[in-house]
CSV table of C-alpha atoms in Angstrom, one decimal:
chain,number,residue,atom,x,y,z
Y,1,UNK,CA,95.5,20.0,-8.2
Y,2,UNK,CA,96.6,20.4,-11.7
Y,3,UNK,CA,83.6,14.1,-12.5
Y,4,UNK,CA,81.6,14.4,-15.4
Y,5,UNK,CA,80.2,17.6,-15.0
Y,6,UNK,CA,76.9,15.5,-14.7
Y,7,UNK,CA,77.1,14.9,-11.3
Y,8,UNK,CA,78.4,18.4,-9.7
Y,9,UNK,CA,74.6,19.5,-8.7
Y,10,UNK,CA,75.4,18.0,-5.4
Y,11,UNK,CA,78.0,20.4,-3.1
Y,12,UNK,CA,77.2,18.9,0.3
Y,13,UNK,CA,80.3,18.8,2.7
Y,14,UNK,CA,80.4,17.2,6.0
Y,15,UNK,CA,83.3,18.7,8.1
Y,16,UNK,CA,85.3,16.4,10.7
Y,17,UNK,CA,85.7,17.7,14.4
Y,18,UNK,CA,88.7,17.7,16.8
Y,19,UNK,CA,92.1,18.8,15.6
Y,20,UNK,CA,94.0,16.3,17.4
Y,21,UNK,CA,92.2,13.1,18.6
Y,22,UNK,CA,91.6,10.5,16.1
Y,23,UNK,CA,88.6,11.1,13.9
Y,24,UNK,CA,86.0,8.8,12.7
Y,25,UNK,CA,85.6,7.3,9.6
Y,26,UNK,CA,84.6,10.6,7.3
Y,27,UNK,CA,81.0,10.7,7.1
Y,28,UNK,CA,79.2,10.2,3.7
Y,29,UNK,CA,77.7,13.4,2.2
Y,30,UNK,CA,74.0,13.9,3.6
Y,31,UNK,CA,72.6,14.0,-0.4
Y,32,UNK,CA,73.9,11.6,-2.6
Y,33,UNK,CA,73.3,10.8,-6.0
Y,34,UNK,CA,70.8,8.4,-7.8
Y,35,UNK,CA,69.2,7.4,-10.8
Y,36,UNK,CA,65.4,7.9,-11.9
Y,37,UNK,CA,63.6,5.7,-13.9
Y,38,UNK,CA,60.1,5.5,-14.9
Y,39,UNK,CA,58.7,2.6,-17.0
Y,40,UNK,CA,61.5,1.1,-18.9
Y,41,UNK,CA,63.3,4.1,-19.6
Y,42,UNK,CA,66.2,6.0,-17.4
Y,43,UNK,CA,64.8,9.7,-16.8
Y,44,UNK,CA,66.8,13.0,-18.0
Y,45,UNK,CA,66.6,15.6,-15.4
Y,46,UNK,CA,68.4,18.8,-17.1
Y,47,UNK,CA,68.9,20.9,-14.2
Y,48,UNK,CA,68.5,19.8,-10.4
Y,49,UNK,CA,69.1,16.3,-10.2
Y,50,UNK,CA,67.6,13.2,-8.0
Y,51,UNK,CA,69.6,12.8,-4.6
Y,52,UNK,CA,69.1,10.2,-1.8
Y,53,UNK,CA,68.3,12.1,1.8
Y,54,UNK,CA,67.8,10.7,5.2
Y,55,UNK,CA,66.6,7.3,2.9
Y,56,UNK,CA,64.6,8.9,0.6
Y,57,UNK,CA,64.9,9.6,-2.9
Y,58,UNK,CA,63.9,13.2,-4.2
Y,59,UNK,CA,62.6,13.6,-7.3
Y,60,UNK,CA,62.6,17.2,-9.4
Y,61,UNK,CA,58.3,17.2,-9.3
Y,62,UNK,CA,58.3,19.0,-13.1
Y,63,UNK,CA,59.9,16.5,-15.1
Y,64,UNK,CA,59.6,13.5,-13.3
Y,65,UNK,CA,55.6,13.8,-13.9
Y,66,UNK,CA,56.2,14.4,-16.9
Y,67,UNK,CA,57.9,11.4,-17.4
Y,68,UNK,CA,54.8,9.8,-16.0
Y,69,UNK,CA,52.4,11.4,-18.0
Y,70,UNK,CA,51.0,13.8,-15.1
Y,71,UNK,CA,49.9,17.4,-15.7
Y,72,UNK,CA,51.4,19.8,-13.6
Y,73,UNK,CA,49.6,23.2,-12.5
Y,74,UNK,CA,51.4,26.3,-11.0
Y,75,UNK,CA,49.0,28.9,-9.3
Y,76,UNK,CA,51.9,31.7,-8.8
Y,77,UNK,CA,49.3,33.9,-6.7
Y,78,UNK,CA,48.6,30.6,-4.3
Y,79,UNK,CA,52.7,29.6,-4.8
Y,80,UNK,CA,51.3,25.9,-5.3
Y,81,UNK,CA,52.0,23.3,-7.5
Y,82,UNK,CA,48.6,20.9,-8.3
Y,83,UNK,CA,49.6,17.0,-10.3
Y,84,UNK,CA,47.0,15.6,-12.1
Y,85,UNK,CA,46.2,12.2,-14.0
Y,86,UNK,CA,43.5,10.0,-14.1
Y,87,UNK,CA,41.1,11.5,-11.8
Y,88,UNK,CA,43.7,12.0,-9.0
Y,89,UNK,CA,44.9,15.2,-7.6
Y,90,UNK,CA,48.2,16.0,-5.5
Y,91,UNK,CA,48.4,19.8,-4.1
Y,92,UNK,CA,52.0,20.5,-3.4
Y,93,UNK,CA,51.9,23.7,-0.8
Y,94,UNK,CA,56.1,24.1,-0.6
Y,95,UNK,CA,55.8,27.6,2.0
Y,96,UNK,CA,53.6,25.5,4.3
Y,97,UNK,CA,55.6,21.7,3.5
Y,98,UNK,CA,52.1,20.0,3.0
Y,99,UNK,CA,50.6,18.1,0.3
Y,100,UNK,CA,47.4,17.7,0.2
Y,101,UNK,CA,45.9,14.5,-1.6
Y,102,UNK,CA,42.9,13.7,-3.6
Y,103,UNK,CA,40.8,12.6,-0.5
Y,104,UNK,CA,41.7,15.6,0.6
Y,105,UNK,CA,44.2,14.1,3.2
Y,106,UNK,CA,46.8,16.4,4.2
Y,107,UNK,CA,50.7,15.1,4.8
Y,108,UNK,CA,53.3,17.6,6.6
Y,109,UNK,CA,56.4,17.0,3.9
Y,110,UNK,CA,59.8,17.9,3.4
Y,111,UNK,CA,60.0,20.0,0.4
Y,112,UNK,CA,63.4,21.7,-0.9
Y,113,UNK,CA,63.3,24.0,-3.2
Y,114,UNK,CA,66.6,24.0,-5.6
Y,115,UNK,CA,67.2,26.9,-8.3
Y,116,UNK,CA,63.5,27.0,-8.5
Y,117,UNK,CA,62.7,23.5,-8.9
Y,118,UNK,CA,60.2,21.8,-6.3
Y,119,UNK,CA,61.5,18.3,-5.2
Y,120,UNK,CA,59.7,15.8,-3.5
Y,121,UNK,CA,59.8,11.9,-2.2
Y,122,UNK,CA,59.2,10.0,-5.1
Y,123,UNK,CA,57.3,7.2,-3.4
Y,124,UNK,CA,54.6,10.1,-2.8
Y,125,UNK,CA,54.1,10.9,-6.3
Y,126,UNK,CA,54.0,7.2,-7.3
Y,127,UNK,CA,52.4,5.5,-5.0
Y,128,UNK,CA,49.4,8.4,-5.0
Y,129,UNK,CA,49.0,7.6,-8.5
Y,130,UNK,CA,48.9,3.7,-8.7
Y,131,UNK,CA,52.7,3.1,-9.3
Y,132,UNK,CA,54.7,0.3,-8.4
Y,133,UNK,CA,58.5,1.1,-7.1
Y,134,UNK,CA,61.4,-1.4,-7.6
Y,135,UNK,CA,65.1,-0.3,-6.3
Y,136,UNK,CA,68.3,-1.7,-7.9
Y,137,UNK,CA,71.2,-1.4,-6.1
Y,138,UNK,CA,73.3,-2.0,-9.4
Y,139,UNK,CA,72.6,1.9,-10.3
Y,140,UNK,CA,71.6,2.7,-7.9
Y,141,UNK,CA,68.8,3.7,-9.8
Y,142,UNK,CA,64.5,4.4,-8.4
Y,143,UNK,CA,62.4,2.5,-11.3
Y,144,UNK,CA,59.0,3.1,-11.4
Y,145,UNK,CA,55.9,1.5,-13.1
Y,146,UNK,CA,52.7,0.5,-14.2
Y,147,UNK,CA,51.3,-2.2,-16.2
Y,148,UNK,CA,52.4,-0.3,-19.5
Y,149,UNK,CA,56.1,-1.2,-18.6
Y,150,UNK,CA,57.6,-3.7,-20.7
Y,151,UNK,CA,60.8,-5.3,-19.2
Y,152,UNK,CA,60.6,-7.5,-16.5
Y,153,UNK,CA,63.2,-6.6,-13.5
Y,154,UNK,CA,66.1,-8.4,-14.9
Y,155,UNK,CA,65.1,-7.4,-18.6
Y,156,UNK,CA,65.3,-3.8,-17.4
Y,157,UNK,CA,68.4,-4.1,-15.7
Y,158,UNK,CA,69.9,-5.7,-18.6
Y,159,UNK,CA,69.3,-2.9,-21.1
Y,160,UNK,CA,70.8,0.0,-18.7
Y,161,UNK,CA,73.6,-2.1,-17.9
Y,162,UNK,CA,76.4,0.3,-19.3
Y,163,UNK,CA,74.2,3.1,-18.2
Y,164,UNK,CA,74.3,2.0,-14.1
Y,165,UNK,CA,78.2,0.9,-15.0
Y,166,UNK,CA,78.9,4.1,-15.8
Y,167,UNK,CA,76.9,5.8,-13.4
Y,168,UNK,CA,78.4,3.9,-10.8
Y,169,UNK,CA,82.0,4.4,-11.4
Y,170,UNK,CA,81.1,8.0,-11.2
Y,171,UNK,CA,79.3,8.4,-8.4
Y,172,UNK,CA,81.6,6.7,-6.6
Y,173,UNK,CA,84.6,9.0,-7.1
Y,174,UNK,CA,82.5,11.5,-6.7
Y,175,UNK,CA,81.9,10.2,-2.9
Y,176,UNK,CA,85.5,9.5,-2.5
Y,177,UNK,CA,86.1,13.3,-3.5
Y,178,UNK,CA,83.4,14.5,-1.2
Y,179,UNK,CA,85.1,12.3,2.0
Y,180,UNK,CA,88.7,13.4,1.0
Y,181,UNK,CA,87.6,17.5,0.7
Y,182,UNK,CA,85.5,16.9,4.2
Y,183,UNK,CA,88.8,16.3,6.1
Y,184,UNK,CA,91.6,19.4,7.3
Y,185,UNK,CA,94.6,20.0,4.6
Y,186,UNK,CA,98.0,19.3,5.7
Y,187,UNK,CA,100.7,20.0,3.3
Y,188,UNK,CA,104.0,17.5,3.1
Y,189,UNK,CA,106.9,18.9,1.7
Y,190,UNK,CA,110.4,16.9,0.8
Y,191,UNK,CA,113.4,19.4,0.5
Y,192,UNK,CA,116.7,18.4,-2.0
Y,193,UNK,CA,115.8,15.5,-3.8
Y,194,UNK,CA,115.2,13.6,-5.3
Y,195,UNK,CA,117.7,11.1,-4.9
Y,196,UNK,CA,117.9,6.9,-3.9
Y,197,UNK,CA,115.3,7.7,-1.2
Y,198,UNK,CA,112.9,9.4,-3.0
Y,199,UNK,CA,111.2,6.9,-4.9
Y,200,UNK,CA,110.1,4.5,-1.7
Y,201,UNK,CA,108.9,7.9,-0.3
Y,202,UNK,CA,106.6,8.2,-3.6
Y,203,UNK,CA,105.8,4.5,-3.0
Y,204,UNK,CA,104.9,5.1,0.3
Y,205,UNK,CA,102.7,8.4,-0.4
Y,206,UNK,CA,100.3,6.1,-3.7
Y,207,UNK,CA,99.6,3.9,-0.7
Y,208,UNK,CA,97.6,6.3,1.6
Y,209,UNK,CA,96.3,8.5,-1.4
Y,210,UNK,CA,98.9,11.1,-0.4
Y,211,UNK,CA,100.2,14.6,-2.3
Y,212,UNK,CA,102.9,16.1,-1.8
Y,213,UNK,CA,105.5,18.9,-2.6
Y,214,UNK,CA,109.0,18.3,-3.6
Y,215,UNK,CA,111.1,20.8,-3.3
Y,216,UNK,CA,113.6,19.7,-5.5
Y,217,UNK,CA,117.5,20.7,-6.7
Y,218,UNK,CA,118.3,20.8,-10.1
Y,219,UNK,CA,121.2,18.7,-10.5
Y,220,UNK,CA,119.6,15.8,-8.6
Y,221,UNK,CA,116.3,16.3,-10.9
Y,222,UNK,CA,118.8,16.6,-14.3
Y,223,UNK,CA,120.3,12.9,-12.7
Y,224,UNK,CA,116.5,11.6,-11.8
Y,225,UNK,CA,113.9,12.8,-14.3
Y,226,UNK,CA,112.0,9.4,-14.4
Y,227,UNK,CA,111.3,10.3,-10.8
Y,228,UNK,CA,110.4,14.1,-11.3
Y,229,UNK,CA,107.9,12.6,-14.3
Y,230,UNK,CA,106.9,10.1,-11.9
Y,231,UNK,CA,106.3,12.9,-9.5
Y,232,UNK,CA,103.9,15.0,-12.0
Y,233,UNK,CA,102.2,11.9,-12.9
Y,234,UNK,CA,101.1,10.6,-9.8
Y,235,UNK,CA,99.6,14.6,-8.7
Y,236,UNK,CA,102.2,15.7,-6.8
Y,237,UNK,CA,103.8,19.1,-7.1
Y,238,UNK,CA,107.2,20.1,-8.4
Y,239,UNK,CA,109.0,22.7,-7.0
Y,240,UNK,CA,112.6,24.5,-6.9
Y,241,UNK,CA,114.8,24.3,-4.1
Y,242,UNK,CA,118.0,26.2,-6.0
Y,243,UNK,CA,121.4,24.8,-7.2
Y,244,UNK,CA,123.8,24.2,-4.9
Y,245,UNK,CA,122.2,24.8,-1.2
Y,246,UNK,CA,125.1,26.2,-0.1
Y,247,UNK,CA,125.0,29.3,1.9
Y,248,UNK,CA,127.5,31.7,0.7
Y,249,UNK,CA,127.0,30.7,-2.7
Y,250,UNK,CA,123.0,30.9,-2.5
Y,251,UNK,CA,123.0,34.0,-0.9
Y,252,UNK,CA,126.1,35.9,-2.1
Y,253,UNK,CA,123.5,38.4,-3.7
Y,254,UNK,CA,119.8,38.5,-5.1
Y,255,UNK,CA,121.2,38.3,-8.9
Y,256,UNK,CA,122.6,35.1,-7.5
Y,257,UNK,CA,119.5,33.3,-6.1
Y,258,UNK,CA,117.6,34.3,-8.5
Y,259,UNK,CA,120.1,32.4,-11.2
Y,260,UNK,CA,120.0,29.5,-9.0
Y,261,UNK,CA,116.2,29.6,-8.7
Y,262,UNK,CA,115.9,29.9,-12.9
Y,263,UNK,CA,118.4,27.6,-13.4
Y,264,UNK,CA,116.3,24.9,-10.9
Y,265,UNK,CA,113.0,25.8,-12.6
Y,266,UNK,CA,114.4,24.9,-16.4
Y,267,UNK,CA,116.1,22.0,-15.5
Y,268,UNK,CA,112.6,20.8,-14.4
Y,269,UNK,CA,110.2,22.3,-16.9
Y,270,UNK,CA,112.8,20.5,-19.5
Y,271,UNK,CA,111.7,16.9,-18.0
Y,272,UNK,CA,107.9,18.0,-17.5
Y,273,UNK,CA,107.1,20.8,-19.9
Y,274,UNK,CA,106.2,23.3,-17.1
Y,275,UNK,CA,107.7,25.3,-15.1
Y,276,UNK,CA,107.5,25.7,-11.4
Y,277,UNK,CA,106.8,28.9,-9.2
Y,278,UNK,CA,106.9,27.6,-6.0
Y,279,UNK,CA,110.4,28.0,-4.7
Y,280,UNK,CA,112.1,27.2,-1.4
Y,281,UNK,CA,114.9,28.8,-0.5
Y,282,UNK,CA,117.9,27.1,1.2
Y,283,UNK,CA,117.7,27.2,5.2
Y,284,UNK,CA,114.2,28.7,5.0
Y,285,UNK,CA,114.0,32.4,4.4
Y,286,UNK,CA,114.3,33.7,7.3
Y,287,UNK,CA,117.4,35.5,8.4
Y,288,UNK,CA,119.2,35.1,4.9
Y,289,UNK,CA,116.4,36.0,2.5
Y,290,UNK,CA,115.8,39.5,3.4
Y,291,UNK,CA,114.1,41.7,1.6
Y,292,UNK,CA,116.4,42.4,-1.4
Y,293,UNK,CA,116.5,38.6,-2.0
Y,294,UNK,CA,112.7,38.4,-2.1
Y,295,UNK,CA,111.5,41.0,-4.4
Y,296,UNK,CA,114.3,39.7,-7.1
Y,297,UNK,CA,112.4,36.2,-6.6
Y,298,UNK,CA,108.5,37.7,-6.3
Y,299,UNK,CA,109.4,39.8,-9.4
Y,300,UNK,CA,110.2,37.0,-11.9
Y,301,UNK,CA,106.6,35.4,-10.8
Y,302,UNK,CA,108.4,33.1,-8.1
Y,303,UNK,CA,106.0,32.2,-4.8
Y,304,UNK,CA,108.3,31.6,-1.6
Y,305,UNK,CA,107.2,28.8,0.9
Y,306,UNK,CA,108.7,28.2,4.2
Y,307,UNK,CA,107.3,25.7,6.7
Y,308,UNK,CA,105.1,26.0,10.4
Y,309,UNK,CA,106.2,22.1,11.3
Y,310,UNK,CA,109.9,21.0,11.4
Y,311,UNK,CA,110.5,17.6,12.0
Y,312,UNK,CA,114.0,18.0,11.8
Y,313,UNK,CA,114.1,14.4,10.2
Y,314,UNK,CA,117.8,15.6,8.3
Y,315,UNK,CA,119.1,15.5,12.7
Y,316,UNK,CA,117.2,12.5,14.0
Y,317,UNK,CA,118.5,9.4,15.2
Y,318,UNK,CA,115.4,7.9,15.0
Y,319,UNK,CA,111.8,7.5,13.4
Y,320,UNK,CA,110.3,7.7,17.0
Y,321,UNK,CA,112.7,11.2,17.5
Y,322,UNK,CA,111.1,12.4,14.1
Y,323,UNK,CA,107.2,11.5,15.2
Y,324,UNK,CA,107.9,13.0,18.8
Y,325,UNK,CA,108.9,16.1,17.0
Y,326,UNK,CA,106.3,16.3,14.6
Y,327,UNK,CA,103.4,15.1,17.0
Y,328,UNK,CA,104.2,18.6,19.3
Y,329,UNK,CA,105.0,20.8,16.0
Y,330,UNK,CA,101.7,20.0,14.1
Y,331,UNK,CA,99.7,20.9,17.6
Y,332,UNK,CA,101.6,24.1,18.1
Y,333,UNK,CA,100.8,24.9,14.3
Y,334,UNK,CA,97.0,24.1,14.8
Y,335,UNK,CA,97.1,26.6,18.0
Y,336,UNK,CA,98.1,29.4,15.9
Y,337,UNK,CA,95.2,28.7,13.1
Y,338,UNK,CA,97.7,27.8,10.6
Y,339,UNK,CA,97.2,24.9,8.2
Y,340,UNK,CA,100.2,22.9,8.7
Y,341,UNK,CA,103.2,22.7,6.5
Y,342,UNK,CA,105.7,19.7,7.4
Y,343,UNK,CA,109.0,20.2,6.5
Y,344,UNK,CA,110.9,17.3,5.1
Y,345,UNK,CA,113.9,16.0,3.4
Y,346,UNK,CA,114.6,12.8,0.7
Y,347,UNK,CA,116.8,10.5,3.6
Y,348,UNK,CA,116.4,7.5,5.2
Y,349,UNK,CA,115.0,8.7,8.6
Y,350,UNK,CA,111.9,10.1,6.5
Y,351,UNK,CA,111.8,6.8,4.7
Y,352,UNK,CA,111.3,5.1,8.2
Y,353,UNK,CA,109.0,7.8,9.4
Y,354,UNK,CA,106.8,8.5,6.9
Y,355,UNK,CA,104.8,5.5,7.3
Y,356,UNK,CA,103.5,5.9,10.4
Y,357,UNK,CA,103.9,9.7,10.0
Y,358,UNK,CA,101.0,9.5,7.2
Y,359,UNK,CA,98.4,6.9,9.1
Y,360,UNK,CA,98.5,8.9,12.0
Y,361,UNK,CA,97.6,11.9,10.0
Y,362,UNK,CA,94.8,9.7,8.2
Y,363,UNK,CA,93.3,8.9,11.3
Y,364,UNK,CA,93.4,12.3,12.9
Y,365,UNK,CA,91.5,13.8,9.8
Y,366,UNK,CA,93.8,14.7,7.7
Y,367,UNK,CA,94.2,15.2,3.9
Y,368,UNK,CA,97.5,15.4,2.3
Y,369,UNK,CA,97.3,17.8,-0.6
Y,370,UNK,CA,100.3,19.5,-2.6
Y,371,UNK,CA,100.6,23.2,-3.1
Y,372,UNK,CA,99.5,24.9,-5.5
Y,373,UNK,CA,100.3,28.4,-6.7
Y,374,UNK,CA,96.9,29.8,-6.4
Y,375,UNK,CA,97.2,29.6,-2.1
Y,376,UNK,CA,99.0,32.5,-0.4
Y,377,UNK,CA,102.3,31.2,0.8
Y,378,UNK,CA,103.7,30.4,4.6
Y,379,UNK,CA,106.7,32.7,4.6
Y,380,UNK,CA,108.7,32.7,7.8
Y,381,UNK,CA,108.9,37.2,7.5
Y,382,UNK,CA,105.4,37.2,7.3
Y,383,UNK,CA,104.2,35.5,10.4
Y,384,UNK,CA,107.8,35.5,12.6
């Protein structure tokens, strides 16, 4: 929902299998980032960017020789790329993957070709030149370098200290984002809160790295609005579950909800500045919100979300009656090819539940995101 740009040239997904059974730790992306130095100076690629692969680093050939002082030759008619410094020659073939060396040795080689720019192993380039290679796991960063360089190891590491710092932090939320996106969504919701309960279920949702979807009622949001702000603030999403939930009074006539609906939606946008368009009706939608009741709500810009897993935590004696339930809803939803949507409420059976509710999740590949109003809603007279 509502990281530096610098580091979205890798889009490299790996996807978890096996709905059900518990899935392994989520694998790390197959390219990752890294830094490039050559000399005593941190390299600026401006397009394609150094990644990590199967243990090697790959290195955009144009401006990393540059870097290094090499001249680089393209024959477009032979679609080869020839380096050249100090009497040494590197033919770069990409079609056939060979490089072919000064001694005219010939190595089979990997070579991906990215938006137009040839990439290959930078050990091949340096050490076929007469470069040294150092690796610093601080960055991590690739240094290369010759007898012109003038830091020593630690010097070197020294002066790009805020550079690998920041480097660093990014990379690594960028990998944390890459192993949250590889798992399956699975969408919590909390109907009629919030209320005393609600703020151990938002304690309990920062400790796994959980969103969610509240579903909330205007009076109680008017009575908690440092939790509805809490709720913003931490990523979830804030939505509209009406006035007074009751029946007859909900559904007395589509002029009605729809008050109930707009009167829900600005008692929250006056605590967060925005207003919400994910609604939920009372009861679900289905039998009451028939088609008169709808197009009042879809007209004034309102998306209706019902649910596809019911744990029924509102009638359960107990939290091992609410993951019984669950367990068998969320495999009947997967059947179907829906993306599950768990229907909860703000009480202290989901307090009790949730816990084990959201490791068990975790561990069977889950993510738990929030809605958002760009995703086409679950509504009950659509798929019952």
């Amino acid at each position: 929902m509502k990281p530096g740009t610098w580091l979205w040239w890798v889009v490299c997904f790996v996807l978890l299998a096996g709905v059900f059974a518990p899935a392994a730790e989520a694998a790390a992306p197959a390219r990752t980032p890294i830094l490039v130095a050559v000399e005593d100076d941190i390299v600026s690629f401006p397009d394609e960017k150094p990644f990590v692969e199967k243990g090697q680093t790959f290195v955009p050939v144009r401006f990393f020789s540059d870097a290094m002082g090499i001249s680089v030759g393209w024959d477009n008619a032979a679609k080869k790329v020839t380096l050249k410094k100090d009497g040494k020659t590197m033919v770069i073939e990409a079609a056939g993957g060979r490089v072919v060396m000064t001694d005219g040795t010939v190595k089979k080689q990997q070579i991906p070709l990215q938006n137009g720019r040839t990439l290959l192993p930078y050990r091949l380039i340096t050490e076929s030149f007469g470069y040294a290679v150092q690796y610093y796991p601080e960055g991590p960063a690739a240094r290369v370098y010759s007898s012109e360089a003038e830091l020593s190891s630690s010097a070197f590491l020294a002066a790009h200290k805020s550079t690998f710092d920041a480097f660093r932090k990014e990379r690594d939320a960028w990998l944390e984002k890459q192993k949250r996106s590889s798992k399956k969504p699975l969408y919590v919701t909390f109907d009629d809160g919030p209320n005393k309960y609600t703020a151990s279920i938002l304690n309990q949702l920062k400790k796994e790295d959980a969103k969610a979807t509240f579903f909330v009622l205007s009076g109680n949001a008017k009575r908690y609005p440092d939790l509805i702000r809490r709720m913003q603030k931490e990523g979830h999403e804030v939505a509209c579950h009406g006035v007074t939930h009751q029946l007859k009074v909900f559904y007395a006539s589509p002029k009605m909800a729809l008050q109930e609906m707009n009167t829900c939606a600005a008692a929250v946008k006056s605590i967060t500045g925005e207003k919400p368009v994910l609604v939920r009706s009372p009861y679900g939608s289905k039998p009451y919100l028939t088609p008169r009741f709808s197009q009042a709500l879809h007209g004034a810009g309102y998306r209706i979300w019902d649910w596809n897993v019911d744990t029924r935590d509102w009638a359960s004696k107990s939290p091992q009656e609410v993951w019984t339930r669950t367990a068998s809803a969320l495999k009947k939803a997967e059947a179907r090819g829906e993306k599950p949507v768990v229907l909860m409420h703000d009480n202290s059976i989901t307090v009790q539940s949730l816990p084990r509710l959201l490791t068990t999740w975790e561990k069977a590949g889950y993510r738990m995101d929030p809605l958002d109003a760009s995703m086409k809603p679950y509504f009950f007279w659509d798929y019952r």
